[in-house]
Short mmCIF file of C-alpha atoms in Angstrom, two decimals:
data_model
loop_
_atom_site.label_atom_id
_atom_site.label_comp_id
_atom_site.label_asym_id
_atom_site.label_seq_id
_atom_site.Cartn_x
_atom_site.Cartn_y
_atom_site.Cartn_z
CA MET A 3 29.49 10.74 -57.11
CA GLY A 4 31.49 9.30 -54.24
CA ASN A 5 29.13 8.22 -51.44
CA LEU A 6 26.11 9.69 -53.26
CA ARG A 7 24.32 7.41 -55.69
CA VAL A 8 21.21 7.93 -57.79
CA THR A 9 19.15 4.74 -58.01
CA LYS A 10 15.68 3.81 -59.29
CA LYS A 11 14.25 4.22 -55.79
CA GLY A 12 15.85 7.60 -55.19
CA ILE A 13 19.17 8.81 -53.82
CA ARG A 14 21.41 6.62 -51.68
CA LEU A 15 23.93 8.30 -49.43
CA GLU A 16 26.55 6.30 -47.53
CA GLY A 17 28.86 7.36 -44.73
CA VAL A 18 28.65 10.49 -42.57
CA SER A 19 27.01 13.46 -44.28
CA GLU A 20 26.52 17.11 -43.36
CA PHE A 21 23.79 19.39 -44.71
CA LEU A 22 24.36 23.12 -44.31
CA LEU A 23 21.01 24.16 -45.79
CA PRO A 24 17.47 22.71 -45.52
CA LEU A 25 16.95 19.21 -46.92
CA TYR A 26 13.55 18.42 -48.44
CA VAL A 27 12.76 14.73 -48.82
CA LYS A 28 9.72 12.49 -48.68
CA GLU A 29 11.27 9.60 -46.79
CA ILE A 30 14.60 8.86 -45.10
CA HIS A 31 15.69 5.23 -44.60
CA SER A 32 18.81 3.68 -43.17
CA ARG A 33 20.36 0.43 -44.28
CA LYS A 34 18.52 -2.67 -43.11
CA ASP A 35 21.34 -3.63 -40.77
CA SER A 36 22.16 -0.11 -39.49
CA PRO A 37 20.31 2.47 -37.38
CA LEU A 38 19.44 5.95 -38.59
CA VAL A 39 21.27 8.64 -36.61
CA LEU A 40 20.42 12.34 -36.76
CA GLN A 41 23.04 14.40 -34.96
CA SER A 42 23.49 18.09 -34.21
CA ASP A 43 25.71 20.21 -31.98
CA ARG A 44 22.65 22.01 -30.58
CA ASN A 45 19.38 20.20 -31.18
CA VAL A 46 17.50 18.13 -33.72
CA THR A 47 14.10 19.50 -34.79
CA VAL A 48 11.56 17.73 -36.96
CA ASN A 49 8.74 19.92 -38.33
CA ALA A 50 5.49 18.94 -40.03
CA ARG A 51 3.66 21.49 -42.19
CA ASN A 52 0.42 21.52 -44.11
CA HIS A 53 -0.07 22.40 -47.76
CA MET A 54 -0.08 26.11 -46.85
CA GLY A 55 3.30 25.87 -45.15
CA GLN A 56 1.84 26.30 -41.66
CA LEU A 57 3.51 24.40 -38.82
CA THR A 58 1.24 21.60 -37.57
CA GLY A 59 3.68 19.57 -35.47
CA GLN A 60 7.19 19.79 -34.09
CA LEU A 61 9.55 17.42 -32.31
CA THR A 62 12.69 18.91 -30.78
CA VAL A 63 15.47 16.88 -29.16
CA GLY A 64 17.69 19.22 -27.17
CA ALA A 65 20.40 18.98 -24.57
CA ASP A 66 18.00 19.61 -21.68
CA ALA A 67 14.67 18.24 -22.87
CA VAL A 68 12.67 16.51 -25.57
CA GLU A 69 9.72 18.66 -26.60
CA ALA A 70 6.77 17.80 -28.80
CA GLN A 71 4.28 20.41 -29.99
CA CYS A 72 1.18 19.10 -31.75
CA LYS A 73 -2.57 18.78 -31.33
CA ARG A 74 -2.28 15.20 -30.09
CA PHE A 75 0.71 13.10 -29.00
CA GLU A 76 0.40 9.30 -29.09
CA VAL A 77 2.61 6.34 -28.19
CA ARG A 78 1.55 2.95 -29.56
CA ALA A 79 2.83 -0.60 -29.13
CA ASN A 80 4.75 -2.34 -31.90
CA GLU A 81 2.38 -5.30 -32.01
CA GLY A 82 -1.24 -4.53 -32.76
CA GLY A 83 -0.80 -0.77 -32.51
CA LYS A 84 -2.37 -0.63 -29.04
CA LEU A 85 -2.54 2.89 -27.64
CA LEU A 86 -0.15 3.15 -24.67
CA PHE A 87 -0.10 6.90 -24.08
CA SER A 88 -2.05 9.81 -25.51
CA ALA A 89 -2.00 13.49 -24.60
CA ASP A 90 -3.85 16.53 -25.90
CA GLU A 91 -5.04 19.83 -24.52
CA ASP A 92 -8.06 18.30 -22.76
CA GLU A 93 -6.83 15.00 -21.29
CA ILE A 94 -4.03 12.46 -20.94
CA ILE A 95 -4.82 8.79 -21.54
CA ILE A 96 -2.62 5.91 -20.36
CA GLY A 97 -3.70 2.75 -22.14
CA ALA A 98 -1.19 0.32 -20.64
CA ASP A 99 -2.51 -2.58 -18.59
CA ARG A 100 -0.65 -1.31 -15.53
CA LEU A 101 0.77 2.06 -14.46
CA LYS A 102 3.66 1.53 -12.04
CA VAL A 103 5.23 4.37 -10.05
CA THR A 104 8.54 3.30 -8.53
CA GLY A 105 9.62 6.61 -6.96
CA THR A 106 10.07 6.69 -3.19
CA GLU A 107 7.68 9.65 -2.88
CA GLY A 108 4.91 7.91 -4.82
CA ALA A 109 2.55 9.82 -7.11
CA VAL A 110 1.49 13.42 -6.41
CA PHE A 111 -1.77 14.75 -7.87
CA GLY A 112 -2.51 18.45 -7.71
CA HIS A 113 -6.26 18.02 -8.24
CA SER A 114 -8.93 15.32 -8.14
CA VAL A 115 -8.36 11.69 -9.21
CA GLU A 116 -11.10 9.53 -10.73
CA THR A 117 -10.61 5.77 -10.83
CA PRO A 118 -12.82 2.67 -10.44
CA HIS A 119 -10.22 0.68 -8.49
CA ILE A 120 -7.19 1.37 -6.28
CA ARG A 121 -5.07 -1.51 -5.00
CA ALA A 122 -1.55 -2.16 -3.77
CA GLU A 123 0.95 -4.68 -5.01
CA PRO A 124 0.54 -8.24 -3.65
CA SER A 125 1.78 -8.49 -0.03
CA GLN A 126 2.14 -4.70 0.13
CA ASP A 127 0.19 -2.08 2.09
CA LEU A 128 -1.92 0.58 0.38
CA LYS A 129 -1.59 4.06 1.82
CA LEU A 130 -3.50 7.17 0.77
CA GLU A 131 -2.12 10.24 2.49
CA SER A 132 -2.50 14.00 2.45
CA PRO A 133 0.35 15.34 4.64
CA THR A 134 -0.97 18.89 5.15
CA ARG A 135 -4.59 18.95 3.92
CA SER A 136 -7.68 16.75 3.71
CA LEU A 137 -8.24 13.45 1.91
CA ILE A 138 -11.70 13.14 0.36
CA MET A 139 -13.18 10.08 -1.39
CA GLU A 140 -16.51 10.62 -3.12
CA ALA A 141 -18.82 8.44 -5.20
CA PRO A 142 -22.48 8.98 -6.13
CA ARG A 143 -23.40 5.33 -5.51
CA GLY A 144 -21.27 4.61 -2.47
CA VAL A 145 -17.72 4.13 -1.24
CA GLN A 146 -16.69 0.66 -0.08
CA VAL A 147 -13.59 0.01 2.02
CA SER A 148 -12.93 -3.64 2.96
CA ALA A 149 -10.14 -5.70 4.48
CA ALA A 150 -10.75 -9.36 3.63
CA ALA A 151 -8.02 -10.82 5.87
CA GLY A 152 -7.12 -8.07 8.32
CA ASP A 153 -8.24 -5.13 10.44
CA LEU A 154 -9.72 -1.84 9.33
CA LYS A 155 -8.70 1.13 11.46
CA ALA A 156 -9.72 4.78 11.35
CA THR A 157 -7.84 7.17 13.64
CA CYS A 158 -7.79 10.94 13.91
CA ARG A 159 -6.47 13.64 16.22
CA LYS A 160 -9.75 15.44 16.85
CA GLU A 161 -13.27 14.30 15.98
CA LEU A 162 -14.43 11.31 13.90
CA HIS A 163 -17.83 11.89 12.28
CA LEU A 164 -20.13 9.17 10.95
CA GLN A 165 -23.08 10.81 9.22
CA SER A 166 -25.95 9.49 7.15
CA THR A 167 -28.31 12.16 5.86
CA GLU A 168 -31.18 9.87 4.82
CA GLY A 169 -30.30 6.32 5.88
CA GLU A 170 -28.91 4.70 9.01
CA ILE A 171 -25.55 3.76 10.49
CA PHE A 172 -25.48 -0.03 10.91
CA LEU A 173 -22.94 -1.80 13.15
CA ASN A 174 -23.02 -5.58 12.65
CA ALA A 175 -20.57 -7.66 14.70
CA ASP A 176 -20.50 -10.40 17.32
CA THR A 177 -19.02 -7.94 19.81
CA ILE A 178 -19.26 -4.14 19.81
CA ARG A 179 -17.00 -2.33 22.28
CA LEU A 180 -17.14 1.34 23.21
CA GLY A 181 -13.98 2.07 25.14
CA ASN A 182 -13.25 4.99 27.47
CA LEU A 183 -16.87 6.06 27.88
CA PRO A 184 -17.16 8.59 30.73
CA MET A 185 -18.88 7.64 33.95
CA GLY A 186 -22.04 9.59 34.76
CA SER A 187 -22.09 11.74 37.91
CA PHE A 188 -24.85 11.30 40.45
CA SER A 189 -26.94 14.26 41.43
CA SER A 190 -27.66 12.63 44.81
CA SER A 191 -25.20 11.17 47.30
CA SER A 192 -22.68 8.77 45.84
CA PRO A 193 -22.97 5.03 46.57
CA SER A 194 -21.38 3.86 49.75
CA SER A 195 -17.77 2.72 49.57
CA SER A 196 -18.83 -0.54 51.26
CA ALA A 197 -21.05 -1.44 48.29
CA PRO A 198 -19.81 -4.28 46.10
CA ARG A 199 -17.65 -3.44 43.09
CA GLN A 200 -19.80 -2.47 40.11
CA THR A 201 -19.28 -4.69 37.06
CA ILE A 202 -22.41 -4.02 35.01
CA TYR A 203 -23.22 -0.61 33.59
CA GLU A 204 -25.99 0.98 31.60
CA VAL A 205 -25.25 2.94 28.42
CA CYS A 206 -27.04 6.27 28.51
CA VAL A 207 -27.44 9.03 25.94
CA CYS A 208 -27.51 12.78 26.53
CA PRO A 209 -29.85 15.00 24.48
CA SER A 210 -26.74 16.11 22.56
CA GLY A 211 -26.01 12.49 21.59
CA LYS A 212 -23.11 12.02 24.01
CA LEU A 213 -22.82 8.52 25.50
CA TYR A 214 -21.94 7.82 29.10
CA LEU A 215 -22.09 4.96 31.61
CA SER A 216 -24.27 4.63 34.62
CA PRO A 217 -24.15 1.77 37.18
CA ALA A 218 -26.87 -0.69 36.31
CA GLY A 219 -29.64 -1.20 38.83
CA ALA A 220 -33.06 -2.76 39.09
CA GLY A 221 -34.34 0.13 36.97
CA SER A 222 -32.72 2.70 34.75
CA THR A 223 -30.17 4.91 36.53
CA CYS A 224 -29.50 7.26 33.61
CA GLN A 225 -31.63 10.03 35.05
CA SER A 226 -29.87 9.99 38.43
CA SER A 227 -26.41 10.23 36.80
CA SER A 228 -27.29 12.70 34.04
CA ASN A 229 -25.28 15.61 35.44
CA ILE A 230 -22.55 14.74 32.92
CA CYS A 231 -24.86 15.98 30.17
CA LEU A 232 -24.47 19.50 31.56
CA TRP A 233 -20.77 19.44 30.57
CA SER A 234 -21.33 18.37 26.95
#
């Protein structure tokens, strides 16, 4: 019947065909050397129903979007059937070896992110930024930040807090520098201007924990220059 042929394997239809009413088939195949094209002036919708006729899955290809409605959506690799992407109501799983975001604005997460490892591309910097709010990194067994071949810097506009509730804060380096420490003020008369230039100082601590410098002497001079603690 023209381009329609009835064969042992079913019905074979050649050329361009139009169906005005629903078409019920078990399988649709194209020729081995030709792609299968489904075309519509509005959209193409593929529905899956159970034995009771209830809709269990739907794939809609429209002019503005491609929508899939189902309990679970999966994308697998051709070889081996490895799971590359999976999405359901509870979680989204990305099973690829690497997730690469090439947009200039990076990746934006509205809520928390859980990951065992964050690293940048080779020879590239890694930057974690929250432009208008806070950036929090938490781990029950510790957070480790290391720079194997460079510097590690922490800067802020206001206060920088280092707090250990049960342990200690350990600084281990050949040289430890505390820059811009304030100079303590003497409660008695100041040293004479003819005295030699002071090059050695004593590091003192106020009851509040504030550090300040006091000119080193034969004994401790922290007590005589402790008026600075009244300002803290």
